[in-house]
Amino acid sequence: MPKPKILAIEDDPAIRRGIVDALRFAGYDTLEAARGDSGFDMAMTCRFDLLLLDLVLPGRDGFEILREVRRACPTLPIIILTARGDEADRVRGLRDGADDYVVKPFSVKELLARVEAVLRRSPERPSDVREVPIPHGRIDLARREVRFDDGRREELSEREAELLRYLAANSGRAIAREEILANVWRISPRGVTTRTIDMHVARLREKLRDDPADPAILRTVRGKGYVFEAAR
């Protein structure tokens, strides 16, 4: 089983190279960015399992990246890297959503130990979903279609299938529109309208025969987002 992929956002080239080399030697796949703005874009559009984030970055502040990424991806493990010895900065980072912190200079052994510990205690990532039961039928995500017990079928677009896959993989959890934009559309939620998600959900309710006035499959949670209710 391959080890997780880790994104390192660090502007110091020597430190970044040391981190990336150590992670790769330990068997991890890696992504890297030298600036806050480019790193944030990668964090919002790439698939990875843990973020190593420097707090002082050109282009965009590390604390701002931390807050935005945590808002979009509530379960993503994040470790902050900082040369700041001030306790207030470490406390602020943890309060803003970091899972752990490493103060520079640090040893490779310490970094790898903290990475392994955070990954071990982080919520299990949802597995891939290929088929989902619904009232009076099933969703076949591999074939991108809904099959009903009466023999009728509804085709799904690629985006509709991806949206259903993500919602079903997180069944029972209210998922914010920002998280959906980041993980299904692969775009930053910053400054982007979420109306397109609402339109996709409306079309999916039609295809799933889910009453829009009282949906039982794709429910709206006011102030939070959408939740997929698995068939009982």
mmCIF file with all atom_site columns, C-alpha atoms in Angstrom:
data_model
loop_
_atom_site.group_PDB
_atom_site.id
_atom_site.type_symbol
_atom_site.label_atom_id
_atom_site.label_alt_id
_atom_site.label_comp_id
_atom_site.label_asym_id
_atom_site.label_entity_id
_atom_site.label_seq_id
_atom_site.pdbx_PDB_ins_code
_atom_site.Cartn_x
_atom_site.Cartn_y
_atom_site.Cartn_z
_atom_site.occupancy
_atom_site.B_iso_or_equiv
_atom_site.pdbx_formal_charge
_atom_site.auth_seq_id
_atom_site.auth_comp_id
_atom_site.auth_asym_id
_atom_site.auth_atom_id
_atom_site.pdbx_PDB_model_num
ATOM 1   C CA . MET A 1 1   ? 0.000   0.000  0.000   1.00 0.00 ? 1   MET A CA 1
ATOM 2   C CA . PRO A 1 2   ? 1.569   3.335  -1.057  1.00 0.00 ? 2   PRO A CA 1
ATOM 3   C CA . LYS A 1 3   ? 2.303   5.937  1.601   1.00 0.00 ? 3   LYS A CA 1
ATOM 4   C CA . PRO A 1 4   ? 0.302   9.197  1.628   1.00 0.00 ? 4   PRO A CA 1
ATOM 5   C CA . LYS A 1 5   ? 1.132   12.248 -0.481  1.00 0.00 ? 5   LYS A CA 1
ATOM 6   C CA . ILE A 1 6   ? 2.344   15.359 1.350   1.00 0.00 ? 6   ILE A CA 1
ATOM 7   C CA . LEU A 1 7   ? 2.313   18.989 0.212   1.00 0.00 ? 7   LEU A CA 1
ATOM 8   C CA . ALA A 1 8   ? 5.153   21.132 1.621   1.00 0.00 ? 8   ALA A CA 1
ATOM 9   C CA . ILE A 1 9   ? 4.771   24.936 1.387   1.00 0.00 ? 9   ILE A CA 1
ATOM 10  C CA . GLU A 1 10  ? 8.129   26.431 2.442   1.00 0.00 ? 10  GLU A CA 1
ATOM 11  C CA . ASP A 1 11  ? 9.942   29.428 0.933   1.00 0.00 ? 11  ASP A CA 1
ATOM 12  C CA . ASP A 1 12  ? 13.474  28.589 2.113   1.00 0.00 ? 12  ASP A CA 1
ATOM 13  C CA . PRO A 1 13  ? 14.902  26.428 -0.722  1.00 0.00 ? 13  PRO A CA 1
ATOM 14  C CA . ALA A 1 14  ? 17.403  24.562 1.485   1.00 0.00 ? 14  ALA A CA 1
ATOM 15  C CA . ILE A 1 15  ? 14.783  23.687 4.121   1.00 0.00 ? 15  ILE A CA 1
ATOM 16  C CA . ARG A 1 16  ? 12.207  22.765 1.477   1.00 0.00 ? 16  ARG A CA 1
ATOM 17  C CA . ARG A 1 17  ? 14.673  20.502 -0.321  1.00 0.00 ? 17  ARG A CA 1
ATOM 18  C CA . GLY A 1 18  ? 15.628  18.835 2.957   1.00 0.00 ? 18  GLY A CA 1
ATOM 19  C CA . ILE A 1 19  ? 11.969  18.221 3.811   1.00 0.00 ? 19  ILE A CA 1
ATOM 20  C CA . VAL A 1 20  ? 11.098  16.847 0.368   1.00 0.00 ? 20  VAL A CA 1
ATOM 21  C CA . ASP A 1 21  ? 14.175  14.601 0.235   1.00 0.00 ? 21  ASP A CA 1
ATOM 22  C CA . ALA A 1 22  ? 13.479  13.211 3.724   1.00 0.00 ? 22  ALA A CA 1
ATOM 23  C CA . LEU A 1 23  ? 9.828   12.514 2.901   1.00 0.00 ? 23  LEU A CA 1
ATOM 24  C CA . ARG A 1 24  ? 10.675  10.812 -0.386  1.00 0.00 ? 24  ARG A CA 1
ATOM 25  C CA . PHE A 1 25  ? 13.376  8.717  1.284   1.00 0.00 ? 25  PHE A CA 1
ATOM 26  C CA . ALA A 1 26  ? 10.752  7.638  3.830   1.00 0.00 ? 26  ALA A CA 1
ATOM 27  C CA . GLY A 1 27  ? 8.485   6.541  0.982   1.00 0.00 ? 27  GLY A CA 1
ATOM 28  C CA . TYR A 1 28  ? 6.042   9.457  0.785   1.00 0.00 ? 28  TYR A CA 1
ATOM 29  C CA . ASP A 1 29  ? 4.904   11.081 -2.446  1.00 0.00 ? 29  ASP A CA 1
ATOM 30  C CA . THR A 1 30  ? 5.441   14.841 -2.358  1.00 0.00 ? 30  THR A CA 1
ATOM 31  C CA . LEU A 1 31  ? 4.269   18.143 -3.768  1.00 0.00 ? 31  LEU A CA 1
ATOM 32  C CA . GLU A 1 32  ? 6.078   21.403 -3.055  1.00 0.00 ? 32  GLU A CA 1
ATOM 33  C CA . ALA A 1 33  ? 5.598   25.151 -3.342  1.00 0.00 ? 33  ALA A CA 1
ATOM 34  C CA . ALA A 1 34  ? 7.935   28.057 -2.582  1.00 0.00 ? 34  ALA A CA 1
ATOM 35  C CA . ARG A 1 35  ? 5.311   30.800 -2.255  1.00 0.00 ? 35  ARG A CA 1
ATOM 36  C CA . GLY A 1 36  ? 2.119   31.282 -0.298  1.00 0.00 ? 36  GLY A CA 1
ATOM 37  C CA . ASP A 1 37  ? -0.059  32.157 -3.293  1.00 0.00 ? 37  ASP A CA 1
ATOM 38  C CA . SER A 1 38  ? 1.057   29.239 -5.470  1.00 0.00 ? 38  SER A CA 1
ATOM 39  C CA . GLY A 1 39  ? 1.008   26.921 -2.455  1.00 0.00 ? 39  GLY A CA 1
ATOM 40  C CA . PHE A 1 40  ? -2.560  27.902 -1.634  1.00 0.00 ? 40  PHE A CA 1
ATOM 41  C CA . ASP A 1 41  ? -3.645  27.217 -5.213  1.00 0.00 ? 41  ASP A CA 1
ATOM 42  C CA . MET A 1 42  ? -2.053  23.757 -5.006  1.00 0.00 ? 42  MET A CA 1
ATOM 43  C CA . ALA A 1 43  ? -3.722  23.111 -1.664  1.00 0.00 ? 43  ALA A CA 1
ATOM 44  C CA . MET A 1 44  ? -7.116  23.894 -3.190  1.00 0.00 ? 44  MET A CA 1
ATOM 45  C CA . THR A 1 45  ? -6.702  21.968 -6.433  1.00 0.00 ? 45  THR A CA 1
ATOM 46  C CA . CYS A 1 46  ? -4.412  18.969 -5.813  1.00 0.00 ? 46  CYS A CA 1
ATOM 47  C CA . ARG A 1 47  ? -5.070  15.670 -4.098  1.00 0.00 ? 47  ARG A CA 1
ATOM 48  C CA . PHE A 1 48  ? -2.830  15.059 -1.081  1.00 0.00 ? 48  PHE A CA 1
ATOM 49  C CA . ASP A 1 49  ? -3.069  13.674 2.447   1.00 0.00 ? 49  ASP A CA 1
ATOM 50  C CA . LEU A 1 50  ? -1.159  16.084 4.687   1.00 0.00 ? 50  LEU A CA 1
ATOM 51  C CA . LEU A 1 51  ? -0.021  19.712 4.520   1.00 0.00 ? 51  LEU A CA 1
ATOM 52  C CA . LEU A 1 52  ? 3.308   20.977 5.882   1.00 0.00 ? 52  LEU A CA 1
ATOM 53  C CA . LEU A 1 53  ? 2.895   24.745 6.069   1.00 0.00 ? 53  LEU A CA 1
ATOM 54  C CA . ASP A 1 54  ? 5.420   27.466 6.825   1.00 0.00 ? 54  ASP A CA 1
ATOM 55  C CA . LEU A 1 55  ? 3.861   30.515 8.506   1.00 0.00 ? 55  LEU A CA 1
ATOM 56  C CA . VAL A 1 56  ? 6.018   33.253 6.964   1.00 0.00 ? 56  VAL A CA 1
ATOM 57  C CA . LEU A 1 57  ? 5.673   33.129 3.181   1.00 0.00 ? 57  LEU A CA 1
ATOM 58  C CA . PRO A 1 58  ? 5.904   35.493 0.218   1.00 0.00 ? 58  PRO A CA 1
ATOM 59  C CA . GLY A 1 59  ? 2.699   36.031 -1.722  1.00 0.00 ? 59  GLY A CA 1
ATOM 60  C CA . ARG A 1 60  ? 0.314   34.982 1.027   1.00 0.00 ? 60  ARG A CA 1
ATOM 61  C CA . ASP A 1 61  ? 0.404   34.721 4.807   1.00 0.00 ? 61  ASP A CA 1
ATOM 62  C CA . GLY A 1 62  ? 0.650   31.235 6.283   1.00 0.00 ? 62  GLY A CA 1
ATOM 63  C CA . PHE A 1 63  ? -2.044  31.891 8.890   1.00 0.00 ? 63  PHE A CA 1
ATOM 64  C CA . GLU A 1 64  ? -4.452  32.965 6.151   1.00 0.00 ? 64  GLU A CA 1
ATOM 65  C CA . ILE A 1 65  ? -3.684  29.791 4.164   1.00 0.00 ? 65  ILE A CA 1
ATOM 66  C CA . LEU A 1 66  ? -4.236  27.718 7.303   1.00 0.00 ? 66  LEU A CA 1
ATOM 67  C CA . ARG A 1 67  ? -7.669  29.225 7.948   1.00 0.00 ? 67  ARG A CA 1
ATOM 68  C CA . GLU A 1 68  ? -8.819  28.933 4.307   1.00 0.00 ? 68  GLU A CA 1
ATOM 69  C CA . VAL A 1 69  ? -7.609  25.352 3.873   1.00 0.00 ? 69  VAL A CA 1
ATOM 70  C CA . ARG A 1 70  ? -9.107  24.276 7.190   1.00 0.00 ? 70  ARG A CA 1
ATOM 71  C CA . ARG A 1 71  ? -12.444 25.838 6.236   1.00 0.00 ? 71  ARG A CA 1
ATOM 72  C CA . ALA A 1 72  ? -12.475 24.046 2.873   1.00 0.00 ? 72  ALA A CA 1
ATOM 73  C CA . CYS A 1 73  ? -11.058 20.704 4.097   1.00 0.00 ? 73  CYS A CA 1
ATOM 74  C CA . PRO A 1 74  ? -12.060 20.152 7.735   1.00 0.00 ? 74  PRO A CA 1
ATOM 75  C CA . THR A 1 75  ? -10.381 16.737 8.101   1.00 0.00 ? 75  THR A CA 1
ATOM 76  C CA . LEU A 1 76  ? -7.103  17.438 6.272   1.00 0.00 ? 76  LEU A CA 1
ATOM 77  C CA . PRO A 1 77  ? -4.067  16.931 8.573   1.00 0.00 ? 77  PRO A CA 1
ATOM 78  C CA . ILE A 1 78  ? -1.954  20.110 8.815   1.00 0.00 ? 78  ILE A CA 1
ATOM 79  C CA . ILE A 1 79  ? 1.420   20.608 10.495  1.00 0.00 ? 79  ILE A CA 1
ATOM 80  C CA . ILE A 1 80  ? 2.789   24.147 10.700  1.00 0.00 ? 80  ILE A CA 1
ATOM 81  C CA . LEU A 1 81  ? 6.525   24.829 10.321  1.00 0.00 ? 81  LEU A CA 1
ATOM 82  C CA . THR A 1 82  ? 7.813   27.972 11.954  1.00 0.00 ? 82  THR A CA 1
ATOM 83  C CA . ALA A 1 83  ? 11.040  29.593 13.016  1.00 0.00 ? 83  ALA A CA 1
ATOM 84  C CA . ARG A 1 84  ? 9.090   31.666 15.485  1.00 0.00 ? 84  ARG A CA 1
ATOM 85  C CA . GLY A 1 85  ? 9.753   30.660 19.054  1.00 0.00 ? 85  GLY A CA 1
ATOM 86  C CA . ASP A 1 86  ? 6.948   32.804 20.394  1.00 0.00 ? 86  ASP A CA 1
ATOM 87  C CA . GLU A 1 87  ? 4.347   30.685 22.162  1.00 0.00 ? 87  GLU A CA 1
ATOM 88  C CA . ALA A 1 88  ? 1.510   32.950 21.002  1.00 0.00 ? 88  ALA A CA 1
ATOM 89  C CA . ASP A 1 89  ? 2.152   32.054 17.349  1.00 0.00 ? 89  ASP A CA 1
ATOM 90  C CA . ARG A 1 90  ? 2.110   28.334 18.087  1.00 0.00 ? 90  ARG A CA 1
ATOM 91  C CA . VAL A 1 91  ? -1.098  28.691 20.083  1.00 0.00 ? 91  VAL A CA 1
ATOM 92  C CA . ARG A 1 92  ? -2.655  30.774 17.303  1.00 0.00 ? 92  ARG A CA 1
ATOM 93  C CA . GLY A 1 93  ? -1.737  28.144 14.721  1.00 0.00 ? 93  GLY A CA 1
ATOM 94  C CA . LEU A 1 94  ? -3.334  25.370 16.772  1.00 0.00 ? 94  LEU A CA 1
ATOM 95  C CA . ARG A 1 95  ? -6.446  27.461 17.363  1.00 0.00 ? 95  ARG A CA 1
ATOM 96  C CA . ASP A 1 96  ? -6.713  28.217 13.641  1.00 0.00 ? 96  ASP A CA 1
ATOM 97  C CA . GLY A 1 97  ? -6.836  24.504 12.888  1.00 0.00 ? 97  GLY A CA 1
ATOM 98  C CA . ALA A 1 98  ? -3.314  23.050 12.781  1.00 0.00 ? 98  ALA A CA 1
ATOM 99  C CA . ASP A 1 99  ? -2.967  19.504 14.099  1.00 0.00 ? 99  ASP A CA 1
ATOM 100 C CA . ASP A 1 100 ? 0.644   19.977 15.246  1.00 0.00 ? 100 ASP A CA 1
ATOM 101 C CA . TYR A 1 101 ? 3.654   22.261 14.849  1.00 0.00 ? 101 TYR A CA 1
ATOM 102 C CA . VAL A 1 102 ? 7.404   21.905 14.377  1.00 0.00 ? 102 VAL A CA 1
ATOM 103 C CA . VAL A 1 103 ? 9.746   24.736 15.384  1.00 0.00 ? 103 VAL A CA 1
ATOM 104 C CA . LYS A 1 104 ? 12.803  25.330 13.193  1.00 0.00 ? 104 LYS A CA 1
ATOM 105 C CA . PRO A 1 105 ? 15.471  24.116 13.304  1.00 0.00 ? 105 PRO A CA 1
ATOM 106 C CA . PHE A 1 106 ? 14.152  20.570 13.555  1.00 0.00 ? 106 PHE A CA 1
ATOM 107 C CA . SER A 1 107 ? 15.616  17.150 12.899  1.00 0.00 ? 107 SER A CA 1
ATOM 108 C CA . VAL A 1 108 ? 14.442  14.866 10.111  1.00 0.00 ? 108 VAL A CA 1
ATOM 109 C CA . LYS A 1 109 ? 13.577  12.215 12.677  1.00 0.00 ? 109 LYS A CA 1
ATOM 110 C CA . GLU A 1 110 ? 11.349  14.621 14.599  1.00 0.00 ? 110 GLU A CA 1
ATOM 111 C CA . LEU A 1 111 ? 9.572   15.782 11.437  1.00 0.00 ? 111 LEU A CA 1
ATOM 112 C CA . LEU A 1 112 ? 8.893   12.240 10.215  1.00 0.00 ? 112 LEU A CA 1
ATOM 113 C CA . ALA A 1 113 ? 7.711   11.162 13.665  1.00 0.00 ? 113 ALA A CA 1
ATOM 114 C CA . ARG A 1 114 ? 5.230   14.045 13.816  1.00 0.00 ? 114 ARG A CA 1
ATOM 115 C CA . VAL A 1 115 ? 4.010   13.346 10.265  1.00 0.00 ? 115 VAL A CA 1
ATOM 116 C CA . GLU A 1 116 ? 3.401   9.698  11.115  1.00 0.00 ? 116 GLU A CA 1
ATOM 117 C CA . ALA A 1 117 ? 1.679   10.577 14.397  1.00 0.00 ? 117 ALA A CA 1
ATOM 118 C CA . VAL A 1 118 ? -0.678  13.127 12.810  1.00 0.00 ? 118 VAL A CA 1
ATOM 119 C CA . LEU A 1 119 ? -1.585  10.787 9.959   1.00 0.00 ? 119 LEU A CA 1
ATOM 120 C CA . ARG A 1 120 ? -2.201  7.965  12.421  1.00 0.00 ? 120 ARG A CA 1
ATOM 121 C CA . ARG A 1 121 ? -4.658  9.924  14.543  1.00 0.00 ? 121 ARG A CA 1
ATOM 122 C CA . SER A 1 122 ? -6.370  11.764 11.670  1.00 0.00 ? 122 SER A CA 1
ATOM 123 C CA . PRO A 1 123 ? -9.862  10.722 10.535  1.00 0.00 ? 123 PRO A CA 1
ATOM 124 C CA . GLU A 1 124 ? -9.815  7.886  8.031   1.00 0.00 ? 124 GLU A CA 1
ATOM 125 C CA . ARG A 1 125 ? -10.174 9.138  4.477   1.00 0.00 ? 125 ARG A CA 1
ATOM 126 C CA . PRO A 1 126 ? -13.342 8.040  2.708   1.00 0.00 ? 126 PRO A CA 1
ATOM 127 C CA . SER A 1 127 ? -12.775 5.098  0.373   1.00 0.00 ? 127 SER A CA 1
ATOM 128 C CA . ASP A 1 128 ? -13.803 5.152  -3.267  1.00 0.00 ? 128 ASP A CA 1
ATOM 129 C CA . VAL A 1 129 ? -17.503 4.572  -3.867  1.00 0.00 ? 129 VAL A CA 1
ATOM 130 C CA . ARG A 1 130 ? -18.700 2.729  -6.972  1.00 0.00 ? 130 ARG A CA 1
ATOM 131 C CA . GLU A 1 131 ? -22.327 1.833  -6.223  1.00 0.00 ? 131 GLU A CA 1
ATOM 132 C CA . VAL A 1 132 ? -24.786 3.405  -3.806  1.00 0.00 ? 132 VAL A CA 1
ATOM 133 C CA . PRO A 1 133 ? -28.259 2.161  -2.833  1.00 0.00 ? 133 PRO A CA 1
ATOM 134 C CA . ILE A 1 134 ? -31.089 4.700  -2.813  1.00 0.00 ? 134 ILE A CA 1
ATOM 135 C CA . PRO A 1 135 ? -34.826 4.317  -2.240  1.00 0.00 ? 135 PRO A CA 1
ATOM 136 C CA . HIS A 1 136 ? -36.302 2.403  -5.186  1.00 0.00 ? 136 HIS A CA 1
ATOM 137 C CA . GLY A 1 137 ? -32.973 1.915  -6.965  1.00 0.00 ? 137 GLY A CA 1
ATOM 138 C CA . ARG A 1 138 ? -29.186 2.186  -7.072  1.00 0.00 ? 138 ARG A CA 1
ATOM 139 C CA . ILE A 1 139 ? -26.569 4.686  -8.260  1.00 0.00 ? 139 ILE A CA 1
ATOM 140 C CA . ASP A 1 140 ? -23.907 3.084  -10.445 1.00 0.00 ? 140 ASP A CA 1
ATOM 141 C CA . LEU A 1 141 ? -21.034 5.586  -10.360 1.00 0.00 ? 141 LEU A CA 1
ATOM 142 C CA . ALA A 1 142 ? -18.755 3.424  -12.503 1.00 0.00 ? 142 ALA A CA 1
ATOM 143 C CA . ARG A 1 143 ? -21.285 3.566  -15.360 1.00 0.00 ? 143 ARG A CA 1
ATOM 144 C CA . ARG A 1 144 ? -22.543 7.025  -14.401 1.00 0.00 ? 144 ARG A CA 1
ATOM 145 C CA . GLU A 1 145 ? -26.185 6.096  -14.240 1.00 0.00 ? 145 GLU A CA 1
ATOM 146 C CA . VAL A 1 146 ? -29.094 5.686  -11.824 1.00 0.00 ? 146 VAL A CA 1
ATOM 147 C CA . ARG A 1 147 ? -31.013 2.412  -12.110 1.00 0.00 ? 147 ARG A CA 1
ATOM 148 C CA . PHE A 1 148 ? -34.514 2.266  -10.639 1.00 0.00 ? 148 PHE A CA 1
ATOM 149 C CA . ASP A 1 149 ? -36.416 -0.827 -9.565  1.00 0.00 ? 149 ASP A CA 1
ATOM 150 C CA . ASP A 1 150 ? -39.070 -0.129 -12.233 1.00 0.00 ? 150 ASP A CA 1
ATOM 151 C CA . GLY A 1 151 ? -36.422 -0.580 -14.956 1.00 0.00 ? 151 GLY A CA 1
ATOM 152 C CA . ARG A 1 152 ? -35.945 3.096  -15.823 1.00 0.00 ? 152 ARG A CA 1
ATOM 153 C CA . ARG A 1 153 ? -32.480 4.669  -15.925 1.00 0.00 ? 153 ARG A CA 1
ATOM 154 C CA . GLU A 1 154 ? -31.048 8.168  -15.692 1.00 0.00 ? 154 GLU A CA 1
ATOM 155 C CA . GLU A 1 155 ? -27.643 9.086  -17.077 1.00 0.00 ? 155 GLU A CA 1
ATOM 156 C CA . LEU A 1 156 ? -25.253 11.187 -14.980 1.00 0.00 ? 156 LEU A CA 1
ATOM 157 C CA . SER A 1 157 ? -22.740 13.701 -16.270 1.00 0.00 ? 157 SER A CA 1
ATOM 158 C CA . GLU A 1 158 ? -19.137 13.267 -15.197 1.00 0.00 ? 158 GLU A CA 1
ATOM 159 C CA . ARG A 1 159 ? -19.444 16.185 -12.764 1.00 0.00 ? 159 ARG A CA 1
ATOM 160 C CA . GLU A 1 160 ? -22.710 14.882 -11.331 1.00 0.00 ? 160 GLU A CA 1
ATOM 161 C CA . ALA A 1 161 ? -21.122 11.469 -10.754 1.00 0.00 ? 161 ALA A CA 1
ATOM 162 C CA . GLU A 1 162 ? -18.071 13.033 -9.067  1.00 0.00 ? 162 GLU A CA 1
ATOM 163 C CA . LEU A 1 163 ? -20.296 15.153 -6.831  1.00 0.00 ? 163 LEU A CA 1
ATOM 164 C CA . LEU A 1 164 ? -22.378 12.122 -5.836  1.00 0.00 ? 164 LEU A CA 1
ATOM 165 C CA . ARG A 1 165 ? -19.222 10.075 -5.229  1.00 0.00 ? 165 ARG A CA 1
ATOM 166 C CA . TYR A 1 166 ? -17.814 12.680 -2.841  1.00 0.00 ? 166 TYR A CA 1
ATOM 167 C CA . LEU A 1 167 ? -21.102 13.182 -0.997  1.00 0.00 ? 167 LEU A CA 1
ATOM 168 C CA . ALA A 1 168 ? -21.736 9.434  -0.708  1.00 0.00 ? 168 ALA A CA 1
ATOM 169 C CA . ALA A 1 169 ? -18.181 8.795  0.510   1.00 0.00 ? 169 ALA A CA 1
ATOM 170 C CA . ASN A 1 170 ? -18.931 11.247 3.318   1.00 0.00 ? 170 ASN A CA 1
ATOM 171 C CA . SER A 1 171 ? -22.468 9.959  3.921   1.00 0.00 ? 171 SER A CA 1
ATOM 172 C CA . GLY A 1 172 ? -24.149 11.436 6.971   1.00 0.00 ? 172 GLY A CA 1
ATOM 173 C CA . ARG A 1 173 ? -21.799 14.440 7.218   1.00 0.00 ? 173 ARG A CA 1
ATOM 174 C CA . ALA A 1 174 ? -22.882 17.945 6.270   1.00 0.00 ? 174 ALA A CA 1
ATOM 175 C CA . ILE A 1 175 ? -20.371 19.151 3.665   1.00 0.00 ? 175 ILE A CA 1
ATOM 176 C CA . ALA A 1 176 ? -19.781 22.853 3.091   1.00 0.00 ? 176 ALA A CA 1
ATOM 177 C CA . ARG A 1 177 ? -20.003 24.242 -0.433  1.00 0.00 ? 177 ARG A CA 1
ATOM 178 C CA . GLU A 1 178 ? -16.407 25.464 -0.092  1.00 0.00 ? 178 GLU A CA 1
ATOM 179 C CA . GLU A 1 179 ? -15.232 21.909 0.601   1.00 0.00 ? 179 GLU A CA 1
ATOM 180 C CA . ILE A 1 180 ? -17.150 20.662 -2.442  1.00 0.00 ? 180 ILE A CA 1
ATOM 181 C CA . LEU A 1 181 ? -15.560 23.318 -4.674  1.00 0.00 ? 181 LEU A CA 1
ATOM 182 C CA . ALA A 1 182 ? -12.099 22.360 -3.430  1.00 0.00 ? 182 ALA A CA 1
ATOM 183 C CA . ASN A 1 183 ? -12.505 18.587 -3.704  1.00 0.00 ? 183 ASN A CA 1
ATOM 184 C CA . VAL A 1 184 ? -14.901 18.083 -6.625  1.00 0.00 ? 184 VAL A CA 1
ATOM 185 C CA . TRP A 1 185 ? -14.401 21.146 -8.831  1.00 0.00 ? 185 TRP A CA 1
ATOM 186 C CA . ARG A 1 186 ? -10.711 21.426 -7.811  1.00 0.00 ? 186 ARG A CA 1
ATOM 187 C CA . ILE A 1 187 ? -10.877 25.209 -7.588  1.00 0.00 ? 187 ILE A CA 1
ATOM 188 C CA . SER A 1 188 ? -10.271 27.642 -4.778  1.00 0.00 ? 188 SER A CA 1
ATOM 189 C CA . PRO A 1 189 ? -13.512 28.683 -3.057  1.00 0.00 ? 189 PRO A CA 1
ATOM 190 C CA . ARG A 1 190 ? -12.136 32.174 -2.530  1.00 0.00 ? 190 ARG A CA 1
ATOM 191 C CA . GLY A 1 191 ? -14.260 34.686 -4.417  1.00 0.00 ? 191 GLY A CA 1
ATOM 192 C CA . VAL A 1 192 ? -16.142 31.964 -6.339  1.00 0.00 ? 192 VAL A CA 1
ATOM 193 C CA . THR A 1 193 ? -19.923 31.706 -6.337  1.00 0.00 ? 193 THR A CA 1
ATOM 194 C CA . THR A 1 194 ? -21.338 28.448 -5.014  1.00 0.00 ? 194 THR A CA 1
ATOM 195 C CA . ARG A 1 195 ? -24.538 28.784 -7.056  1.00 0.00 ? 195 ARG A CA 1
ATOM 196 C CA . THR A 1 196 ? -23.247 26.199 -9.532  1.00 0.00 ? 196 THR A CA 1
ATOM 197 C CA . ILE A 1 197 ? -23.229 23.575 -6.736  1.00 0.00 ? 197 ILE A CA 1
ATOM 198 C CA . ASP A 1 198 ? -26.841 24.362 -5.866  1.00 0.00 ? 198 ASP A CA 1
ATOM 199 C CA . MET A 1 199 ? -27.809 23.957 -9.523  1.00 0.00 ? 199 MET A CA 1
ATOM 200 C CA . HIS A 1 200 ? -26.055 20.577 -9.749  1.00 0.00 ? 200 HIS A CA 1
ATOM 201 C CA . VAL A 1 201 ? -27.785 19.397 -6.580  1.00 0.00 ? 201 VAL A CA 1
ATOM 202 C CA . ALA A 1 202 ? -31.163 20.497 -7.971  1.00 0.00 ? 202 ALA A CA 1
ATOM 203 C CA . ARG A 1 203 ? -30.576 18.494 -11.167 1.00 0.00 ? 203 ARG A CA 1
ATOM 204 C CA . LEU A 1 204 ? -29.414 15.470 -9.182  1.00 0.00 ? 204 LEU A CA 1
ATOM 205 C CA . ARG A 1 205 ? -32.558 15.549 -7.068  1.00 0.00 ? 205 ARG A CA 1
ATOM 206 C CA . GLU A 1 206 ? -34.611 15.364 -10.255 1.00 0.00 ? 206 GLU A CA 1
ATOM 207 C CA . LYS A 1 207 ? -32.603 12.407 -11.549 1.00 0.00 ? 207 LYS A CA 1
ATOM 208 C CA . LEU A 1 208 ? -32.743 10.617 -8.188  1.00 0.00 ? 208 LEU A CA 1
ATOM 209 C CA . ARG A 1 209 ? -36.505 11.265 -7.820  1.00 0.00 ? 209 ARG A CA 1
ATOM 210 C CA . ASP A 1 210 ? -35.706 13.097 -4.613  1.00 0.00 ? 210 ASP A CA 1
ATOM 211 C CA . ASP A 1 211 ? -38.570 15.431 -3.654  1.00 0.00 ? 211 ASP A CA 1
ATOM 212 C CA . PRO A 1 212 ? -37.072 18.975 -3.787  1.00 0.00 ? 212 PRO A CA 1
ATOM 213 C CA . ALA A 1 213 ? -39.628 20.199 -1.241  1.00 0.00 ? 213 ALA A CA 1
ATOM 214 C CA . ASP A 1 214 ? -38.647 17.485 1.246   1.00 0.00 ? 214 ASP A CA 1
ATOM 215 C CA . PRO A 1 215 ? -35.488 15.703 -0.002  1.00 0.00 ? 215 PRO A CA 1
ATOM 216 C CA . ALA A 1 216 ? -34.599 12.385 1.607   1.00 0.00 ? 216 ALA A CA 1
ATOM 217 C CA . ILE A 1 217 ? -31.339 11.663 -0.256  1.00 0.00 ? 217 ILE A CA 1
ATOM 218 C CA . LEU A 1 218 ? -29.595 15.025 -0.794  1.00 0.00 ? 218 LEU A CA 1
ATOM 219 C CA . ARG A 1 219 ? -30.594 17.151 2.163   1.00 0.00 ? 219 ARG A CA 1
ATOM 220 C CA . THR A 1 220 ? -29.746 20.820 2.645   1.00 0.00 ? 220 THR A CA 1
ATOM 221 C CA . VAL A 1 221 ? -28.369 21.702 6.064   1.00 0.00 ? 221 VAL A CA 1
ATOM 222 C CA . ARG A 1 222 ? -28.972 25.396 6.574   1.00 0.00 ? 222 ARG A CA 1
ATOM 223 C CA . GLY A 1 223 ? -25.775 27.326 7.171   1.00 0.00 ? 223 GLY A CA 1
ATOM 224 C CA . LYS A 1 224 ? -23.576 24.276 6.531   1.00 0.00 ? 224 LYS A CA 1
ATOM 225 C CA . GLY A 1 225 ? -24.108 22.694 3.112   1.00 0.00 ? 225 GLY A CA 1
ATOM 226 C CA . TYR A 1 226 ? -25.375 19.334 1.865   1.00 0.00 ? 226 TYR A CA 1
ATOM 227 C CA . VAL A 1 227 ? -25.550 15.881 3.361   1.00 0.00 ? 227 VAL A CA 1
ATOM 228 C CA . PHE A 1 228 ? -26.063 12.560 1.556   1.00 0.00 ? 228 PHE A CA 1
ATOM 229 C CA . GLU A 1 229 ? -28.389 10.214 3.438   1.00 0.00 ? 229 GLU A CA 1
ATOM 230 C CA . ALA A 1 230 ? -27.619 6.562  2.772   1.00 0.00 ? 230 ALA A CA 1
ATOM 231 C CA . ALA A 1 231 ? -30.563 4.236  2.126   1.00 0.00 ? 231 ALA A CA 1
ATOM 232 C CA . ARG A 1 232 ? -31.549 2.181  5.155   1.00 0.00 ? 232 ARG A CA 1
#
